[in-house]
XYZ file of C-alpha atoms in Angstrom:
595
model
C 47.752 -18.327 -6.773
C 44.461 -16.678 -5.033
C 42.977 -13.997 -6.912
C 43.321 -10.383 -5.189
C 40.192 -9.134 -3.199
C 39.865 -5.592 -1.569
C 39.335 -7.808 1.662
C 39.047 -11.288 2.817
C 36.137 -13.389 2.179
C 35.278 -14.063 6.147
C 35.686 -17.738 7.583
C 34.388 -19.553 10.744
C 31.798 -21.597 12.299
C 30.584 -19.094 15.277
C 28.702 -16.355 13.544
C 29.344 -13.861 10.681
C 27.468 -10.266 10.689
C 28.190 -7.829 7.789
C 26.268 -4.392 7.244
C 26.892 -1.055 5.723
C 28.775 0.143 8.593
C 31.951 -1.369 10.578
C 30.288 -0.044 14.457
C 27.113 -1.750 13.668
C 28.607 -5.120 12.275
C 30.838 -5.149 15.412
C 27.732 -4.826 17.668
C 25.709 -7.270 15.996
C 29.080 -9.604 16.516
C 29.014 -8.475 20.230
C 25.655 -10.030 20.357
C 26.259 -13.091 19.174
C 29.180 -13.364 21.581
C 26.956 -12.796 24.288
C 24.688 -15.770 23.488
C 22.378 -14.017 21.665
C 20.855 -15.486 18.161
C 21.124 -14.198 14.438
C 17.657 -12.108 14.920
C 18.899 -10.452 18.146
C 22.125 -9.132 16.485
C 20.226 -8.211 13.564
C 17.991 -6.047 16.034
C 20.717 -4.786 17.658
C 22.844 -3.995 14.689
C 19.681 -2.255 13.211
C 19.408 0.256 15.547
C 22.878 1.014 16.026
C 22.548 1.587 11.898
C 20.011 4.690 13.032
C 22.399 6.121 15.034
C 25.843 5.953 12.703
C 23.868 6.438 9.504
C 21.098 8.858 10.574
C 21.112 9.773 6.577
C 20.178 6.257 5.494
C 17.596 5.028 8.018
C 15.974 6.261 11.511
C 13.188 5.011 13.783
C 11.015 6.811 11.693
C 11.282 4.462 8.653
C 10.764 1.231 7.535
C 11.926 -2.578 6.809
C 11.432 -6.164 5.383
C 13.726 -9.061 6.272
C 13.932 -12.297 4.598
C 14.870 -14.442 7.362
C 15.253 -18.457 7.905
C 14.607 -19.949 11.529
C 16.442 -22.973 12.388
C 13.232 -23.681 14.790
C 10.770 -23.689 12.435
C 12.663 -24.507 9.541
C 10.925 -22.069 7.513
C 11.830 -19.076 5.392
C 9.921 -16.049 6.281
C 9.273 -12.674 5.436
C 8.947 -9.872 7.941
C 7.039 -7.057 6.256
C 7.187 -3.605 8.679
C 6.363 -1.659 5.941
C 4.055 0.768 7.564
C 0.988 1.767 5.013
C -0.707 5.295 4.122
C -2.710 6.920 7.061
C -6.419 6.895 7.324
C -6.409 10.459 5.910
C -4.026 9.950 2.981
C -6.501 10.242 0.203
C -5.728 11.362 -3.567
C -8.220 13.807 -2.867
C -6.905 15.477 -0.053
C -3.380 15.381 -1.587
C -4.721 16.890 -4.881
C -6.428 19.489 -3.011
C -3.429 20.906 -1.497
C -2.454 21.594 -5.230
C -0.451 18.187 -5.419
C -0.131 16.188 -8.735
C 3.170 14.082 -7.013
C 3.825 13.565 -3.678
C 6.492 15.513 -2.397
C 9.997 13.774 -1.799
C 10.050 15.048 1.604
C 8.136 17.151 4.200
C 5.025 15.637 6.104
C 2.706 14.622 3.401
C 5.420 12.087 2.311
C 4.522 10.365 5.428
C 3.233 6.719 6.278
C 3.087 5.205 9.662
C 6.768 4.272 10.765
C 7.211 0.473 10.105
C 10.596 -0.055 11.678
C 10.636 -0.564 15.400
C 7.283 -2.740 14.798
C 9.480 -4.802 12.906
C 12.692 -5.042 15.225
C 9.936 -6.351 17.894
C 8.496 -8.347 16.096
C 11.539 -10.185 15.024
C 12.928 -9.992 18.735
C 9.747 -11.563 20.316
C 9.103 -14.283 18.157
C 12.569 -15.473 16.846
C 15.104 -13.811 19.039
C 16.337 -14.584 22.448
C 17.166 -11.403 24.066
C 15.476 -8.452 26.607
C 14.502 -5.180 24.780
C 17.137 -3.890 27.119
C 19.785 -5.955 25.608
C 19.286 -4.903 22.075
C 18.478 -1.277 22.647
C 21.697 -0.579 24.610
C 24.537 -0.406 22.080
C 21.861 2.126 20.231
C 21.712 4.526 23.437
C 25.481 4.177 24.213
C 26.369 5.719 20.820
C 23.335 8.037 20.794
C 24.145 9.365 24.453
C 28.027 8.884 24.526
C 28.943 9.516 20.564
C 30.044 8.316 17.552
C 32.426 9.602 14.753
C 30.228 11.212 12.204
C 30.584 9.928 8.742
C 32.059 12.340 6.080
C 28.963 11.824 3.851
C 26.561 12.836 6.995
C 28.671 15.964 7.498
C 28.062 17.182 4.302
C 24.079 16.252 3.850
C 24.297 18.458 7.044
C 26.350 21.390 5.430
C 24.123 21.479 2.636
C 20.978 21.338 4.259
C 21.815 23.671 7.185
C 20.339 27.020 5.720
C 17.195 25.195 4.843
C 17.074 23.452 8.384
C 17.658 26.966 10.058
C 14.841 28.765 8.219
C 12.142 25.665 7.526
C 12.946 23.328 9.438
C 14.142 24.559 13.231
C 13.921 21.425 14.999
C 15.963 19.200 12.551
C 18.562 22.616 13.186
C 18.612 21.859 17.014
C 19.175 17.993 16.526
C 22.100 18.123 13.786
C 23.885 21.636 14.235
C 23.602 21.765 18.306
C 25.922 24.183 18.211
C 24.838 26.502 15.450
C 27.352 24.579 13.088
C 27.787 22.004 11.097
C 29.527 18.717 12.778
C 32.694 18.264 11.551
C 33.826 14.867 9.400
C 34.792 12.063 12.228
C 33.866 14.150 15.016
C 32.226 12.840 17.996
C 28.330 13.046 17.504
C 25.323 12.908 20.145
C 21.947 12.349 19.616
C 21.108 12.368 23.427
C 16.917 13.319 22.956
C 16.991 10.106 21.228
C 19.182 7.940 24.212
C 16.440 9.381 26.240
C 13.676 7.818 23.690
C 15.102 4.529 23.717
C 15.739 4.653 27.662
C 12.004 5.185 28.110
C 10.810 2.545 26.233
C 13.298 0.179 28.279
C 11.302 1.562 31.256
C 7.935 1.165 30.578
C 8.836 -2.116 28.799
C 10.212 -3.236 32.207
C 7.321 -2.539 33.848
C 6.330 -5.629 32.893
C 7.953 -9.362 33.818
C 8.956 -11.600 31.295
C 10.881 -11.432 27.890
C 7.682 -11.277 25.568
C 5.245 -9.129 27.872
C 8.609 -6.619 27.928
C 8.889 -6.579 23.986
C 4.703 -5.948 23.557
C 4.944 -3.240 26.310
C 8.260 -1.412 24.067
C 5.739 -2.132 21.115
C 2.984 -0.129 23.100
C 5.303 2.503 24.280
C 6.162 3.449 20.522
C 2.598 2.639 18.456
C -0.052 3.307 21.297
C 2.312 5.495 24.131
C 4.208 7.955 24.891
C 5.702 8.563 21.214
C 2.723 8.023 19.511
C 1.267 10.607 21.695
C 4.481 13.127 20.501
C 4.381 12.597 17.335
C 0.527 13.096 16.963
C 1.035 16.326 19.113
C 3.261 17.694 16.746
C 1.891 17.139 13.517
C -1.471 18.273 14.770
C -0.206 22.266 14.265
C 2.870 21.305 12.284
C 3.153 22.909 8.829
C 6.370 22.872 6.877
C 8.106 23.355 3.636
C 8.330 20.617 1.486
C 9.406 19.597 -2.313
C 6.611 20.751 -3.828
C 7.783 24.529 -2.832
C 5.124 24.649 -0.474
C 4.394 24.225 3.465
C 2.343 21.238 3.906
C 0.800 19.618 7.215
C 0.569 15.944 7.440
C -1.959 13.429 7.856
C -0.265 10.968 10.142
C -2.463 10.380 13.807
C -1.780 8.614 16.682
C -4.927 6.212 15.679
C -3.080 5.387 12.490
C -0.106 3.623 14.448
C -2.227 2.389 17.440
C -3.716 0.499 14.860
C -1.272 -1.173 12.758
C 1.151 -3.865 13.522
C 4.406 -5.654 11.262
C 3.546 -8.954 9.728
C 4.808 -12.333 8.764
C 4.259 -13.290 5.734
C 5.152 -15.848 2.512
C 8.078 -15.150 0.592
C 7.883 -15.103 -3.595
C 10.301 -17.967 -4.907
C 11.837 -18.498 -7.981
C 14.305 -21.633 -8.992
C 17.218 -20.638 -10.914
C 20.564 -23.136 -11.973
C 20.112 -24.782 -8.595
C 19.429 -21.884 -6.330
C 15.816 -20.610 -5.226
C 15.892 -17.282 -4.129
C 13.570 -15.758 -1.831
C 11.831 -12.424 -1.979
C 9.221 -9.800 -1.032
C 5.966 -10.423 -2.530
C 5.035 -7.260 -5.067
C 4.145 -4.890 -2.570
C 7.887 -4.153 -3.025
C 10.014 -4.884 -6.597
C 11.324 -7.964 -5.028
C 10.021 -9.405 -8.001
C 12.097 -7.604 -10.375
C 15.011 -9.812 -9.247
C 12.953 -13.073 -10.078
C 11.257 -11.861 -13.123
C 14.880 -10.722 -14.667
C 16.481 -14.120 -13.781
C 13.372 -15.537 -15.393
C 14.290 -13.530 -18.375
C 17.516 -14.514 -18.215
C 17.174 -18.484 -18.163
C 17.233 -18.389 -21.453
C 20.442 -17.293 -22.200
C 24.190 -18.905 -21.660
C 25.412 -15.998 -18.689
C 28.004 -18.698 -17.607
C 30.111 -18.359 -20.818
C 29.938 -14.654 -20.878
C 32.844 -12.867 -19.322
C 30.899 -11.523 -16.010
C 32.850 -8.080 -16.397
C 32.866 -7.883 -20.690
C 30.481 -5.844 -22.329
C 27.689 -8.470 -23.752
C 27.231 -9.915 -20.078
C 26.051 -6.175 -19.391
C 24.262 -5.534 -22.426
C 22.032 -8.968 -21.837
C 21.439 -8.201 -17.996
C 20.592 -4.221 -18.402
C 18.001 -5.113 -21.050
C 16.452 -7.776 -19.392
C 15.981 -5.716 -16.370
C 14.347 -2.781 -18.346
C 11.592 -5.632 -19.391
C 10.865 -6.375 -15.684
C 11.164 -3.129 -14.318
C 8.548 -1.701 -16.781
C 6.192 -4.542 -15.475
C 7.225 -3.273 -12.171
C 5.432 -0.205 -13.154
C 2.305 -1.449 -14.357
C 1.358 -4.656 -12.180
C 3.079 -4.095 -9.062
C 1.686 -2.980 -5.731
C -0.124 -3.923 -2.238
C -1.746 -7.441 -2.790
C -4.107 -6.633 -0.050
C -5.543 -3.975 -2.691
C -5.318 -5.336 -5.956
C -4.887 -8.535 -8.036
C -1.261 -8.950 -9.083
C -0.622 -11.549 -11.506
C 2.163 -12.307 -10.204
C 2.288 -16.290 -11.268
C 1.888 -15.121 -14.639
C 4.936 -12.855 -14.537
C 7.099 -15.535 -13.688
C 5.339 -18.302 -15.675
C 8.445 -19.706 -18.049
C 5.603 -19.088 -21.214
C 5.651 -15.136 -20.349
C 9.190 -15.688 -19.895
C 9.864 -16.755 -23.121
C 7.874 -13.994 -25.044
C 9.532 -11.499 -23.108
C 13.176 -12.802 -23.758
C 12.917 -12.264 -27.358
C 12.626 -8.666 -26.843
C 16.636 -8.410 -25.672
C 18.085 -7.233 -28.791
C 21.334 -6.553 -29.627
C 21.145 -2.977 -29.286
C 19.973 -0.965 -26.262
C 16.167 -0.221 -26.078
C 15.100 3.431 -25.312
C 11.250 2.056 -25.145
C 9.561 1.146 -21.905
C 7.894 -2.269 -22.722
C 5.810 -3.756 -20.159
C 4.367 -6.882 -21.276
C 0.183 -7.414 -21.485
C -1.028 -9.580 -19.258
C -4.490 -11.215 -20.403
C -7.277 -9.396 -18.104
C -4.977 -6.626 -17.577
C -5.159 -4.896 -20.640
C -7.255 -1.535 -19.278
C -4.907 -1.334 -16.511
C -1.720 -1.449 -19.137
C -3.181 1.373 -21.181
C -3.925 3.354 -17.870
C -0.541 3.430 -16.594
C 1.116 4.035 -19.883
C -0.844 7.050 -20.398
C -0.113 8.543 -17.172
C 3.644 7.568 -17.528
C 3.340 9.407 -20.493
C 2.019 12.647 -18.794
C 3.762 12.329 -15.491
C 6.913 10.549 -15.626
C 9.356 12.821 -17.177
C 12.589 12.388 -18.920
C 15.828 14.048 -17.519
C 18.390 13.306 -14.051
C 17.417 11.056 -11.651
C 16.459 12.403 -8.290
C 17.542 8.954 -6.718
C 18.899 7.910 -3.401
C 21.953 6.073 -4.255
C 25.862 6.731 -4.479
C 28.504 9.455 -3.867
C 28.260 10.543 -8.121
C 25.014 11.894 -6.841
C 23.681 14.983 -4.663
C 24.537 14.626 -0.851
C 21.163 15.627 0.193
C 19.124 12.502 -1.191
C 18.073 9.901 1.269
C 19.637 5.977 0.805
C 19.044 3.063 2.844
C 21.211 0.751 5.160
C 21.723 -3.249 5.000
C 22.157 -6.158 7.305
C 23.517 -9.784 6.933
C 23.949 -12.148 9.648
C 24.229 -15.789 10.031
C 24.440 -17.587 13.553
C 26.295 -20.919 14.143
C 22.997 -22.652 13.950
C 22.149 -21.773 10.742
C 19.413 -18.773 11.703
C 19.742 -16.415 8.734
C 18.652 -12.980 8.443
C 18.903 -10.673 5.371
C 17.581 -7.140 6.271
C 17.007 -3.642 4.175
C 16.009 -1.064 6.899
C 15.344 2.465 5.547
C 13.507 5.626 6.057
C 13.384 8.348 8.809
C 16.217 10.208 7.300
C 17.229 13.247 8.483
C 16.774 15.046 5.653
C 13.213 13.202 5.228
C 11.684 15.753 7.399
C 11.849 17.474 10.639
C 12.685 15.780 13.716
C 9.815 15.365 16.022
C 10.533 17.382 18.953
C 10.876 15.612 22.229
C 12.278 12.306 20.220
C 15.240 12.974 18.317
C 14.365 10.838 15.379
C 12.238 12.246 11.923
C 9.072 10.188 9.880
C 9.564 8.409 6.940
C 8.869 9.924 3.603
C 7.757 6.680 1.335
C 4.219 7.956 0.089
C 6.499 9.698 -2.471
C 5.970 5.970 -3.891
C 2.342 6.443 -4.409
C 1.166 8.232 -7.762
C -2.368 10.569 -7.229
C -3.782 8.789 -10.424
C -6.905 6.712 -9.514
C -7.276 3.212 -10.721
C -3.487 1.893 -10.361
C -1.983 -0.724 -8.145
C 0.193 2.156 -6.584
C -2.208 4.414 -6.475
C -2.887 6.151 -3.313
C -5.260 5.244 -0.722
C -5.799 4.788 3.535
C -4.071 1.681 4.424
C -2.336 0.556 1.464
C 1.326 -0.157 1.189
C 3.258 2.298 -0.680
C 5.298 -0.305 -3.250
C 8.932 0.226 -1.594
C 12.032 -0.565 -3.042
C 13.758 -2.348 -0.313
C 14.601 -5.539 -0.917
C 16.492 -7.906 1.089
C 17.722 -11.442 -0.358
C 18.154 -15.220 0.524
C 19.134 -17.812 -1.411
C 18.343 -21.349 -0.813
C 20.896 -23.830 -2.636
C 20.512 -27.584 -3.801
C 17.540 -29.113 -1.838
C 16.404 -25.780 -1.119
C 19.307 -25.332 1.423
C 19.331 -21.803 2.847
C 22.592 -20.963 1.888
C 22.885 -16.933 1.016
C 21.935 -13.871 2.447
C 22.642 -10.683 0.510
C 21.366 -7.233 -0.431
C 22.444 -3.628 -0.777
C 21.017 0.234 -0.389
C 20.342 1.874 -3.661
C 16.691 2.844 -4.202
C 15.922 1.532 -7.543
C 19.507 0.104 -8.232
C 18.852 -2.566 -5.334
C 17.885 -5.242 -7.268
C 20.316 -4.422 -10.456
C 23.274 -4.303 -7.872
C 22.240 -7.863 -6.131
C 21.513 -9.399 -9.370
C 25.027 -8.243 -11.190
C 26.447 -10.176 -7.427
C 24.323 -13.212 -7.959
C 24.855 -13.813 -11.554
C 28.686 -13.574 -11.014
C 28.068 -15.576 -7.907
C 26.001 -18.443 -9.468
C 27.932 -18.643 -12.668
C 31.522 -18.014 -12.062
C 32.716 -19.709 -9.172
C 33.918 -16.526 -7.401
C 34.119 -16.170 -3.568
C 31.349 -13.849 -1.964
C 34.099 -10.823 -1.513
C 35.494 -10.895 -4.991
C 31.443 -11.109 -6.767
C 31.354 -8.129 -4.354
C 34.194 -6.663 -5.825
C 33.433 -6.725 -9.139
C 32.917 -3.416 -11.494
C 28.916 -2.652 -11.206
C 26.155 -1.050 -13.441
C 23.018 -0.030 -13.550
C 20.242 1.896 -15.530
C 17.513 4.567 -14.812
C 15.535 3.793 -18.237
C 12.366 3.031 -16.421
C 10.744 5.789 -14.069
C 11.961 6.472 -10.547
C 10.618 5.259 -7.397
C 11.447 8.731 -5.935
C 9.840 12.228 -6.602
C 10.089 13.155 -9.139
C 9.470 10.089 -10.462
C 11.762 10.916 -13.779
C 13.406 8.974 -15.976
C 16.428 8.343 -18.575
C 15.744 6.253 -21.229
C 18.514 3.867 -22.794
C 20.619 4.955 -19.994
C 23.915 3.005 -18.281
C 25.635 3.939 -15.489
C 28.942 1.781 -15.258
C 32.047 2.199 -13.174
C 35.292 2.962 -14.791
C 36.373 -0.142 -13.761
C 35.430 -1.881 -16.409
C 37.837 -0.223 -18.828
C 37.596 1.888 -21.827
C 37.492 -1.802 -24.027
C 34.045 -2.437 -22.378
C 33.144 0.887 -21.743
C 33.618 1.496 -26.397
C 31.423 -1.659 -26.618
C 28.887 -0.718 -24.476
C 28.739 2.546 -26.606
C 28.627 1.075 -29.683
C 25.473 -1.352 -28.277
C 24.059 2.456 -28.074
C 23.955 2.755 -24.439
C 23.753 6.429 -23.516
C 26.731 5.794 -21.007
C 27.197 7.570 -18.170
C 30.725 6.786 -16.657
C 30.921 6.658 -12.657
C 34.530 6.749 -11.194
C 35.919 3.592 -9.660
C 34.230 2.056 -6.556
C 31.178 4.394 -6.066
C 28.281 2.077 -7.278
C 26.948 -0.250 -4.987
C 26.940 -0.817 -1.419
C 26.413 -5.039 -1.317
C 27.252 -7.161 1.905
C 26.390 -10.686 1.782
C 27.292 -13.891 4.045
C 26.854 -17.402 3.189
C 26.516 -20.816 5.518
C 27.968 -24.016 3.587
C 26.337 -27.347 4.068
C 29.385 -28.255 6.555
C 28.572 -24.828 8.509
C 31.169 -23.408 7.672
C 30.141 -19.582 7.499
C 31.365 -16.807 5.043
C 30.892 -13.378 4.750
C 31.976 -10.090 2.570
C 31.371 -6.253 2.534
C 31.668 -3.914 -0.485
C 34.759 -1.790 0.169
C 32.737 1.163 -1.589
C 32.769 4.256 0.450
C 35.077 2.652 3.048
C 32.427 1.715 5.794
C 30.489 -1.751 5.237
C 32.657 -4.516 7.112
C 32.176 -8.074 7.226
C 33.237 -9.314 10.706
C 33.047 -13.483 12.008
C 34.858 -15.935 13.553
């Protein structure tokens, strides 16, 4: 008898699209039906998610993507993580009276990256025009879409603040002076007009690629950048510091930046090769944790048992501790990735996984990096406080925090996209007048302490939490695309999914349905950068016996309501061309579609 899953694992041969909102998934599938490839579908899906999940992503945000192009027969990374503006110096921010970069407002903004990333994907890998991929988003911005209950709740919680401090956001999100109700038809006509103008300026040019370039110019060197620049010259707004600040982003910053294509970072594990973004994100955490877990017999453990949860959590604590000391933009700092992923290093770290929960932050010491280790630990002792974590995640936390979305697409030719767009949340900064969207708050992931890989500096990428995944199976055959929103939890929820899938012969949907867990043991990436030593949050679905066993192992356990942790999606292509896809039932909005 087939085991019950909350939804079927979608099967087909033509194409599959899975994302964190059913409308976006349906749009992506419609692009495949019209003859577009996986890259076209991902772009159109991404722009629609900016409309239907505006509390989780927006045009002013950022994205990394891990992709496989059948034509190039190569796995690559698209980096659309914008760097800090030229005026973003430690001296300027500390002169503003800050010891931490606020989690919202204008000083938290880096160069918006997502639009250029989408256009790079469309130009170099797609087949459709700017108009074709933007028209679905324009439709929902202009004609409306059913507002998610969580969006309505977010706006309601911020209504008074918007009215007093961010009036442009009040005008956008409370257009009649009242919060739009859950499931009410909501429009953003100003954003629709922005995209229409981008299309008009693109179509002055002839030829698909020339039009894509013209669209990029319109955003980064044309009317969009000019409108942002004009607004930021005079805007001074309240942020999480409790004071009003002006931003430092300029049109010149935007004009001189573009998204890039990079090589992925990979690690081999039990027949799989996992491809992730580099140390400018937290992707290596996933790989480091695999390197530690390689020495444990996870296949022999119950995938929903206390031993499995304990072993995985303790390994993750060690990898995340290394993230705090060693990760950062490799264009600015030497990052010892090869050493961190070496078997010698993993073997030493593996010995630290004990029978009881650790309450200590234990980064390893890499030869030649001793001073960096000590400087970081001293700084964290002073600036990283213990306590409740301000974190963009799930229903058990505040409605006012931002988060992220995720998309996986595979087409019949075998092209694959795993992409995690984020930033530019409606609650991250005020709506820019005349554009219908707001800027991001990614700079909060920098420290204002000099000498670290994650110290604020002009032109440097913040160490993002965004981390899509692509798995290659035996023979390095591109097979699996997966990911989730969730800030610092992204690697944690993905890791649980992957380990269960790799070791326990579950289908995609069954692996996604299993109860999830995570820790906030390490310093958070989001303001105010707090940590909860020894913490473990687990869904009640584990059952009292497992939860009691985790308590006995010393974990500081918080039990979340059933079905409230994680927003995983995944897609797979088998060697015979059969396609599979799945999406989490949590929050009742992610959906997988395919045929």
